[in-house]
Amino acid sequence: DIVMTQSPLLLPVTPGEPASISCRSSQSLLHSNGYTYLDWYVQKPGQSPQVLIYLGSNRASGVPDRFSGSGSGTQFTLEISRVEAEDVGIYFCMQSLQSYTFGQGTKLEIK
Amino acid sequence: QVQLQETGPGLLKPSETLSLTCLVSGGSMKNYFWSWIRQPPGKGLQWMGYVHSSGRTVYNPSLKSRVTISIDTSKSHFSLRLMSVTAADAAIYYCARDVSYPIVVPPTTYFYYYMDVWGKGTTVTVSS
């Protein structure tokens, strides 16, 4: 099984400041086709999860451009350029190279 | 706009079989994968498996012996059965649509899937 590990688990951020969440996989997520099989999801309070990023760096439809995904191999990052109050929630990375497994989640809160 | 709605009993006894249905409205089920994901109280997400509109299924290896996912496109729904539940199966159960994104690497086209539409979830409790 591919294990996904996120850090930090709790991320207090001041509105307007940047934020960064790390995700590490126990195996490379690079497919033989040259693409990275990693998504980012956010679960806002009281809601079901929604996709932010797919294939490591592609923003899903309707996702603000302040969200960006990067990384390769086993190390990945979700960055928010300027955090807004509406960004509060739990952020999960998920690999889809072998079955699907999620990271344990990073809770973003406003300071 | 596609919407998903999970339905099923909220309370089961240990050893019973959990049966949930996800009703799909506002769009076709054809050529998509349809997933079940669960979230135990205060914990992270676990993908359980998915079914393609053709009926092909893929399961999480850790649950494979207990899980069955089926689909009925004529009735616009897909279903989850989880046998022999225990307290560890108590969770919010979500259904989701897996949308495909084509990756062209000549001469092959790959299809990448991610979950773009989720239901609101249904809570399942297991207690004697």
PDB file of C-alpha atoms in Angstrom:
ATOM      1  CA  ASP A   1       0.000   0.000   0.000  1.00  0.00           C
ATOM      2  CA  ILE A   2       1.114   3.537  -0.705  1.00  0.00           C
ATOM      3  CA  VAL A   3       1.054   5.559   2.513  1.00  0.00           C
ATOM      4  CA  MET A   4       0.480   9.304   2.329  1.00  0.00           C
ATOM      5  CA  THR A   5       1.844  11.525   5.105  1.00  0.00           C
ATOM      6  CA  GLN A   6       0.931  15.187   5.448  1.00  0.00           C
ATOM      7  CA  SER A   7       2.475  17.997   7.471  1.00  0.00           C
ATOM      8  CA  PRO A   8       1.656  19.999   9.383  1.00  0.00           C
ATOM      9  CA  LEU A   9      -1.538  18.526  10.794  1.00  0.00           C
ATOM     10  CA  LEU A  10      -2.656  21.935  12.041  1.00  0.00           C
ATOM     11  CA  LEU A  11      -1.938  25.140  10.182  1.00  0.00           C
ATOM     12  CA  PRO A  12      -2.971  28.484  11.717  1.00  0.00           C
ATOM     13  CA  VAL A  13      -2.759  31.253   9.134  1.00  0.00           C
ATOM     14  CA  THR A  14      -3.381  34.988   9.170  1.00  0.00           C
ATOM     15  CA  PRO A  15      -5.707  36.159   6.377  1.00  0.00           C
ATOM     16  CA  GLY A  16      -3.745  37.533   3.459  1.00  0.00           C
ATOM     17  CA  GLU A  17      -0.689  35.480   4.297  1.00  0.00           C
ATOM     18  CA  PRO A  18       0.516  32.474   2.283  1.00  0.00           C
ATOM     19  CA  ALA A  19       0.130  28.880   3.407  1.00  0.00           C
ATOM     20  CA  SER A  20       1.861  25.667   2.437  1.00  0.00           C
ATOM     21  CA  ILE A  21       0.942  22.040   3.067  1.00  0.00           C
ATOM     22  CA  SER A  22       3.345  19.164   2.426  1.00  0.00           C
ATOM     23  CA  CYS A  23       2.471  15.649   1.387  1.00  0.00           C
ATOM     24  CA  ARG A  24       4.882  12.770   1.153  1.00  0.00           C
ATOM     25  CA  SER A  25       4.192   9.377  -0.416  1.00  0.00           C
ATOM     26  CA  SER A  26       5.875   6.098   0.539  1.00  0.00           C
ATOM     27  CA  GLN A  27       6.501   5.364  -3.148  1.00  0.00           C
ATOM     28  CA  SER A  28       6.970   7.514  -6.221  1.00  0.00           C
ATOM     29  CA  LEU A  29       3.679   8.630  -7.760  1.00  0.00           C
ATOM     30  CA  LEU A  30       5.201   8.974 -11.213  1.00  0.00           C
ATOM     31  CA  HIS A  31       3.299   6.883 -13.731  1.00  0.00           C
ATOM     32  CA  SER A  32       5.024   5.323 -16.724  1.00  0.00           C
ATOM     33  CA  ASN A  33       3.218   7.910 -18.852  1.00  0.00           C
ATOM     34  CA  GLY A  34       5.270  10.654 -17.188  1.00  0.00           C
ATOM     35  CA  TYR A  35       2.458  12.131 -15.105  1.00  0.00           C
ATOM     36  CA  THR A  36       2.094  12.337 -11.339  1.00  0.00           C
ATOM     37  CA  TYR A  37      -0.947  10.641  -9.887  1.00  0.00           C
ATOM     38  CA  LEU A  38      -1.808  12.975  -7.021  1.00  0.00           C
ATOM     39  CA  ASP A  39      -4.850  15.069  -6.127  1.00  0.00           C
ATOM     40  CA  TRP A  40      -5.644  17.610  -3.439  1.00  0.00           C
ATOM     41  CA  TYR A  41      -9.099  17.881  -1.825  1.00  0.00           C
ATOM     42  CA  VAL A  42     -10.533  20.219   0.764  1.00  0.00           C
ATOM     43  CA  GLN A  43     -13.341  19.491   3.196  1.00  0.00           C
ATOM     44  CA  LYS A  44     -14.856  22.706   4.441  1.00  0.00           C
ATOM     45  CA  PRO A  45     -16.744  22.653   7.756  1.00  0.00           C
ATOM     46  CA  GLY A  46     -19.949  20.679   7.497  1.00  0.00           C
ATOM     47  CA  GLN A  47     -19.399  19.874   3.825  1.00  0.00           C
ATOM     48  CA  SER A  48     -18.280  16.925   1.754  1.00  0.00           C
ATOM     49  CA  PRO A  49     -14.820  17.035   0.192  1.00  0.00           C
ATOM     50  CA  GLN A  50     -14.229  18.849  -3.083  1.00  0.00           C
ATOM     51  CA  VAL A  51     -11.367  18.580  -5.520  1.00  0.00           C
ATOM     52  CA  LEU A  52      -8.832  21.395  -5.766  1.00  0.00           C
ATOM     53  CA  ILE A  53      -5.942  19.956  -7.779  1.00  0.00           C
ATOM     54  CA  TYR A  54      -5.559  16.867  -9.957  1.00  0.00           C
ATOM     55  CA  LEU A  55      -2.502  15.358 -11.646  1.00  0.00           C
ATOM     56  CA  GLY A  56      -0.339  17.149  -9.130  1.00  0.00           C
ATOM     57  CA  SER A  57      -0.725  20.663 -10.484  1.00  0.00           C
ATOM     58  CA  ASN A  58      -3.931  21.055 -12.509  1.00  0.00           C
ATOM     59  CA  ARG A  59      -6.532  23.263 -10.852  1.00  0.00           C
ATOM     60  CA  ALA A  60     -10.029  21.824 -11.014  1.00  0.00           C
ATOM     61  CA  SER A  61     -12.841  23.822 -12.542  1.00  0.00           C
ATOM     62  CA  GLY A  62     -13.818  26.841 -10.466  1.00  0.00           C
ATOM     63  CA  VAL A  63     -10.813  26.690  -8.128  1.00  0.00           C
ATOM     64  CA  PRO A  64      -9.263  30.142  -7.508  1.00  0.00           C
ATOM     65  CA  ASP A  65      -5.789  30.691  -8.913  1.00  0.00           C
ATOM     66  CA  ARG A  66      -4.408  31.398  -5.442  1.00  0.00           C
ATOM     67  CA  PHE A  67      -4.272  27.595  -5.074  1.00  0.00           C
ATOM     68  CA  SER A  68      -1.370  25.780  -6.697  1.00  0.00           C
ATOM     69  CA  GLY A  69       0.061  22.285  -6.544  1.00  0.00           C
ATOM     70  CA  SER A  70       3.612  21.217  -7.191  1.00  0.00           C
ATOM     71  CA  GLY A  71       6.069  18.442  -6.572  1.00  0.00           C
ATOM     72  CA  SER A  72       7.299  15.212  -8.042  1.00  0.00           C
ATOM     73  CA  GLY A  73       8.290  11.721  -7.085  1.00  0.00           C
ATOM     74  CA  THR A  74       7.368  11.405  -3.423  1.00  0.00           C
ATOM     75  CA  GLN A  75       7.232  15.041  -2.274  1.00  0.00           C
ATOM     76  CA  PHE A  76       4.325  17.343  -3.002  1.00  0.00           C
ATOM     77  CA  THR A  77       3.101  20.748  -1.903  1.00  0.00           C
ATOM     78  CA  LEU A  78      -0.180  22.614  -1.933  1.00  0.00           C
ATOM     79  CA  GLU A  79       0.265  26.362  -1.710  1.00  0.00           C
ATOM     80  CA  ILE A  80      -2.265  29.084  -1.081  1.00  0.00           C
ATOM     81  CA  SER A  81      -0.814  32.436  -2.093  1.00  0.00           C
ATOM     82  CA  ARG A  82      -3.080  34.552   0.091  1.00  0.00           C
ATOM     83  CA  VAL A  83      -5.348  32.798   2.560  1.00  0.00           C
ATOM     84  CA  GLU A  84      -8.951  33.953   2.839  1.00  0.00           C
ATOM     85  CA  ALA A  85     -11.440  33.169   5.614  1.00  0.00           C
ATOM     86  CA  GLU A  86     -13.349  30.850   3.276  1.00  0.00           C
ATOM     87  CA  ASP A  87     -10.276  28.605   2.937  1.00  0.00           C
ATOM     88  CA  VAL A  88     -10.811  27.173   6.421  1.00  0.00           C
ATOM     89  CA  GLY A  89     -11.093  23.404   6.287  1.00  0.00           C
ATOM     90  CA  ILE A  90      -9.218  20.127   6.182  1.00  0.00           C
ATOM     91  CA  TYR A  91      -6.935  19.576   3.212  1.00  0.00           C
ATOM     92  CA  PHE A  92      -6.185  16.050   1.994  1.00  0.00           C
ATOM     93  CA  CYS A  93      -3.731  14.777  -0.547  1.00  0.00           C
ATOM     94  CA  MET A  94      -4.669  11.558  -2.338  1.00  0.00           C
ATOM     95  CA  GLN A  95      -2.701   9.213  -4.566  1.00  0.00           C
ATOM     96  CA  SER A  96      -4.329   7.279  -7.374  1.00  0.00           C
ATOM     97  CA  LEU A  97      -1.350   5.382  -8.765  1.00  0.00           C
ATOM     98  CA  GLN A  98      -2.258   2.199  -6.875  1.00  0.00           C
ATOM     99  CA  SER A  99      -5.846   2.136  -5.645  1.00  0.00           C
ATOM    100  CA  TYR A 100      -6.639   5.395  -3.847  1.00  0.00           C
ATOM    101  CA  THR A 101      -5.207   6.429  -0.492  1.00  0.00           C
ATOM    102  CA  PHE A 102      -5.547   9.729   1.334  1.00  0.00           C
ATOM    103  CA  GLY A 103      -3.253  11.602   3.643  1.00  0.00           C
ATOM    104  CA  GLN A 104      -4.454  12.081   7.203  1.00  0.00           C
ATOM    105  CA  GLY A 105      -5.476  15.676   6.546  1.00  0.00           C
ATOM    106  CA  THR A 106      -4.215  19.145   7.459  1.00  0.00           C
ATOM    107  CA  LYS A 107      -6.577  21.449   9.287  1.00  0.00           C
ATOM    108  CA  LEU A 108      -6.224  25.052   8.175  1.00  0.00           C
ATOM    109  CA  GLU A 109      -7.570  27.576  10.635  1.00  0.00           C
ATOM    110  CA  ILE A 110      -7.572  31.343  10.741  1.00  0.00           C
ATOM    111  CA  LYS A 111      -5.476  33.023  13.414  1.00  0.00           C
TER     112      LYS A 111
ATOM    113  CA  GLN B   1     -25.622  19.852 -12.789  1.00  0.00           C
ATOM    114  CA  VAL B   2     -25.033  16.352 -11.487  1.00  0.00           C
ATOM    115  CA  GLN B   3     -26.086  15.717  -7.899  1.00  0.00           C
ATOM    116  CA  LEU B   4     -25.585  12.646  -5.739  1.00  0.00           C
ATOM    117  CA  GLN B   5     -27.671  11.574  -2.767  1.00  0.00           C
ATOM    118  CA  GLU B   6     -26.827   8.718  -0.434  1.00  0.00           C
ATOM    119  CA  THR B   7     -29.651   6.771   1.203  1.00  0.00           C
ATOM    120  CA  GLY B   8     -29.770   3.855   3.576  1.00  0.00           C
ATOM    121  CA  PRO B   9     -30.281   2.807   7.193  1.00  0.00           C
ATOM    122  CA  GLY B  10     -28.413   4.896   9.729  1.00  0.00           C
ATOM    123  CA  LEU B  11     -28.172   2.227  12.415  1.00  0.00           C
ATOM    124  CA  LEU B  12     -26.968  -1.352  12.202  1.00  0.00           C
ATOM    125  CA  LYS B  13     -26.111  -4.071  14.671  1.00  0.00           C
ATOM    126  CA  PRO B  14     -22.724  -5.798  14.642  1.00  0.00           C
ATOM    127  CA  SER B  15     -22.492  -8.636  12.078  1.00  0.00           C
ATOM    128  CA  GLU B  16     -25.261  -7.149   9.896  1.00  0.00           C
ATOM    129  CA  THR B  17     -24.816  -6.114   6.279  1.00  0.00           C
ATOM    130  CA  LEU B  18     -24.728  -2.438   5.384  1.00  0.00           C
ATOM    131  CA  SER B  19     -26.580  -1.504   2.198  1.00  0.00           C
ATOM    132  CA  LEU B  20     -26.433   2.021   0.814  1.00  0.00           C
ATOM    133  CA  THR B  21     -27.641   3.508  -2.446  1.00  0.00           C
ATOM    134  CA  CYS B  22     -26.434   6.606  -4.256  1.00  0.00           C
ATOM    135  CA  LEU B  23     -29.039   8.246  -6.476  1.00  0.00           C
ATOM    136  CA  VAL B  24     -27.618  10.193  -9.402  1.00  0.00           C
ATOM    137  CA  SER B  25     -29.610  13.092 -10.814  1.00  0.00           C
ATOM    138  CA  GLY B  26     -28.979  15.799 -13.398  1.00  0.00           C
ATOM    139  CA  GLY B  27     -26.739  13.798 -15.676  1.00  0.00           C
ATOM    140  CA  SER B  28     -25.847  10.491 -17.269  1.00  0.00           C
ATOM    141  CA  MET B  29     -24.030   7.675 -15.495  1.00  0.00           C
ATOM    142  CA  LYS B  30     -22.501   6.471 -18.740  1.00  0.00           C
ATOM    143  CA  ASN B  31     -18.708   6.288 -19.123  1.00  0.00           C
ATOM    144  CA  TYR B  32     -17.928   7.309 -15.571  1.00  0.00           C
ATOM    145  CA  PHE B  33     -16.602   5.494 -12.539  1.00  0.00           C
ATOM    146  CA  TRP B  34     -18.649   5.854  -9.354  1.00  0.00           C
ATOM    147  CA  SER B  35     -16.951   5.645  -5.968  1.00  0.00           C
ATOM    148  CA  TRP B  36     -17.752   5.026  -2.330  1.00  0.00           C
ATOM    149  CA  ILE B  37     -15.605   6.731   0.317  1.00  0.00           C
ATOM    150  CA  ARG B  38     -16.054   6.718   4.085  1.00  0.00           C
ATOM    151  CA  GLN B  39     -14.880   8.861   6.975  1.00  0.00           C
ATOM    152  CA  PRO B  40     -14.958   7.509  10.557  1.00  0.00           C
ATOM    153  CA  PRO B  41     -15.780  10.106  13.214  1.00  0.00           C
ATOM    154  CA  GLY B  42     -12.936  12.587  13.565  1.00  0.00           C
ATOM    155  CA  LYS B  43     -10.739  10.674  11.142  1.00  0.00           C
ATOM    156  CA  GLY B  44      -9.558  10.800   7.567  1.00  0.00           C
ATOM    157  CA  LEU B  45     -10.972   9.478   4.325  1.00  0.00           C
ATOM    158  CA  GLN B  46     -10.903   5.891   3.104  1.00  0.00           C
ATOM    159  CA  TRP B  47     -11.740   5.005  -0.483  1.00  0.00           C
ATOM    160  CA  MET B  48     -13.760   1.774  -0.594  1.00  0.00           C
ATOM    161  CA  GLY B  49     -14.043   1.061  -4.286  1.00  0.00           C
ATOM    162  CA  TYR B  50     -15.702   2.077  -7.512  1.00  0.00           C
ATOM    163  CA  VAL B  51     -17.887   0.736 -10.271  1.00  0.00           C
ATOM    164  CA  HIS B  52     -17.833   1.729 -13.924  1.00  0.00           C
ATOM    165  CA  SER B  53     -21.035   2.260 -15.864  1.00  0.00           C
ATOM    166  CA  SER B  54     -20.135  -0.992 -17.659  1.00  0.00           C
ATOM    167  CA  GLY B  55     -20.286  -2.850 -14.343  1.00  0.00           C
ATOM    168  CA  ARG B  56     -16.540  -3.276 -13.882  1.00  0.00           C
ATOM    169  CA  THR B  57     -15.489  -2.902 -10.265  1.00  0.00           C
ATOM    170  CA  VAL B  58     -12.279  -2.164  -8.371  1.00  0.00           C
ATOM    171  CA  TYR B  59     -12.121  -2.473  -4.586  1.00  0.00           C
ATOM    172  CA  ASN B  60      -9.817  -1.302  -1.842  1.00  0.00           C
ATOM    173  CA  PRO B  61      -7.733  -4.419  -1.085  1.00  0.00           C
ATOM    174  CA  SER B  62      -8.240  -3.928   2.654  1.00  0.00           C
ATOM    175  CA  LEU B  63     -12.029  -4.240   2.259  1.00  0.00           C
ATOM    176  CA  LYS B  64     -12.267  -6.482  -0.776  1.00  0.00           C
ATOM    177  CA  SER B  65     -13.556  -9.556   1.045  1.00  0.00           C
ATOM    178  CA  ARG B  66     -16.528  -7.669   2.528  1.00  0.00           C
ATOM    179  CA  VAL B  67     -17.476  -5.108  -0.112  1.00  0.00           C
ATOM    180  CA  THR B  68     -19.691  -5.299  -3.178  1.00  0.00           C
ATOM    181  CA  ILE B  69     -20.464  -2.287  -5.355  1.00  0.00           C
ATOM    182  CA  SER B  70     -23.073  -2.546  -8.094  1.00  0.00           C
ATOM    183  CA  ILE B  71     -24.720  -0.210 -10.565  1.00  0.00           C
ATOM    184  CA  ASP B  72     -28.094   0.124 -12.250  1.00  0.00           C
ATOM    185  CA  THR B  73     -27.858   2.841 -14.878  1.00  0.00           C
ATOM    186  CA  SER B  74     -31.510   2.374 -15.874  1.00  0.00           C
ATOM    187  CA  LYS B  75     -32.477   3.498 -12.387  1.00  0.00           C
ATOM    188  CA  SER B  76     -29.678   6.078 -12.123  1.00  0.00           C
ATOM    189  CA  HIS B  77     -28.149   4.642  -9.014  1.00  0.00           C
ATOM    190  CA  PHE B  78     -25.270   2.601  -7.695  1.00  0.00           C
ATOM    191  CA  SER B  79     -25.029   0.698  -4.438  1.00  0.00           C
ATOM    192  CA  LEU B  80     -22.684  -0.414  -1.697  1.00  0.00           C
ATOM    193  CA  ARG B  81     -22.913  -3.592   0.367  1.00  0.00           C
ATOM    194  CA  LEU B  82     -20.565  -4.133   3.289  1.00  0.00           C
ATOM    195  CA  MET B  83     -20.875  -7.455   5.093  1.00  0.00           C
ATOM    196  CA  SER B  84     -20.306  -8.294   8.750  1.00  0.00           C
ATOM    197  CA  VAL B  85     -20.077  -4.747  10.065  1.00  0.00           C
ATOM    198  CA  THR B  86     -18.394  -3.901  13.349  1.00  0.00           C
ATOM    199  CA  ALA B  87     -18.041  -0.699  15.338  1.00  0.00           C
ATOM    200  CA  ALA B  88     -15.025   0.131  13.173  1.00  0.00           C
ATOM    201  CA  ASP B  89     -17.354   0.529  10.185  1.00  0.00           C
ATOM    202  CA  ALA B  90     -19.211   3.428  11.780  1.00  0.00           C
ATOM    203  CA  ALA B  91     -18.595   6.424   9.553  1.00  0.00           C
ATOM    204  CA  ILE B  92     -19.991   9.002   7.207  1.00  0.00           C
ATOM    205  CA  TYR B  93     -20.329   7.284   3.844  1.00  0.00           C
ATOM    206  CA  TYR B  94     -19.968   9.391   0.714  1.00  0.00           C
ATOM    207  CA  CYS B  95     -20.620   8.526  -2.892  1.00  0.00           C
ATOM    208  CA  ALA B  96     -18.752  10.370  -5.630  1.00  0.00           C
ATOM    209  CA  ARG B  97     -18.356  10.568  -9.398  1.00  0.00           C
ATOM    210  CA  ASP B  98     -14.959   9.888 -10.911  1.00  0.00           C
ATOM    211  CA  VAL B  99     -14.430  12.042 -13.980  1.00  0.00           C
ATOM    212  CA  SER B 100     -11.799  11.160 -16.565  1.00  0.00           C
ATOM    213  CA  TYR B 101      -9.051  13.372 -17.918  1.00  0.00           C
ATOM    214  CA  PRO B 102      -7.317  12.078 -21.046  1.00  0.00           C
ATOM    215  CA  ILE B 103      -3.535  11.941 -21.119  1.00  0.00           C
ATOM    216  CA  VAL B 104      -2.186  11.543 -24.628  1.00  0.00           C
ATOM    217  CA  VAL B 105       1.261   9.995 -24.889  1.00  0.00           C
ATOM    218  CA  PRO B 106       1.405   8.779 -28.470  1.00  0.00           C
ATOM    219  CA  PRO B 107       0.464   6.183 -29.444  1.00  0.00           C
ATOM    220  CA  THR B 108      -1.444   5.635 -26.182  1.00  0.00           C
ATOM    221  CA  THR B 109      -4.234   7.595 -24.502  1.00  0.00           C
ATOM    222  CA  TYR B 110      -4.437   7.135 -20.763  1.00  0.00           C
ATOM    223  CA  PHE B 111      -7.380   8.190 -18.649  1.00  0.00           C
ATOM    224  CA  TYR B 112      -6.775   9.803 -15.294  1.00  0.00           C
ATOM    225  CA  TYR B 113      -9.657   9.783 -12.829  1.00  0.00           C
ATOM    226  CA  TYR B 114     -10.450  12.120  -9.970  1.00  0.00           C
ATOM    227  CA  MET B 115     -13.591  12.651  -7.896  1.00  0.00           C
ATOM    228  CA  ASP B 116     -15.311  15.832  -9.055  1.00  0.00           C
ATOM    229  CA  VAL B 117     -18.818  15.480  -7.597  1.00  0.00           C
ATOM    230  CA  TRP B 118     -19.610  14.219  -4.103  1.00  0.00           C
ATOM    231  CA  GLY B 119     -22.803  13.501  -2.247  1.00  0.00           C
ATOM    232  CA  LYS B 120     -23.484  15.125   1.115  1.00  0.00           C
ATOM    233  CA  GLY B 121     -22.827  11.866   2.925  1.00  0.00           C
ATOM    234  CA  THR B 122     -24.871   9.644   5.190  1.00  0.00           C
ATOM    235  CA  THR B 123     -23.999   8.682   8.751  1.00  0.00           C
ATOM    236  CA  VAL B 124     -23.880   5.013   9.682  1.00  0.00           C
ATOM    237  CA  THR B 125     -23.758   3.911  13.315  1.00  0.00           C
ATOM    238  CA  VAL B 126     -23.037   0.353  14.431  1.00  0.00           C
ATOM    239  CA  SER B 127     -24.328  -0.563  17.861  1.00  0.00           C
ATOM    240  CA  SER B 128     -25.947  -3.518  19.572  1.00  0.00           C
TER     241      SER B 128
END
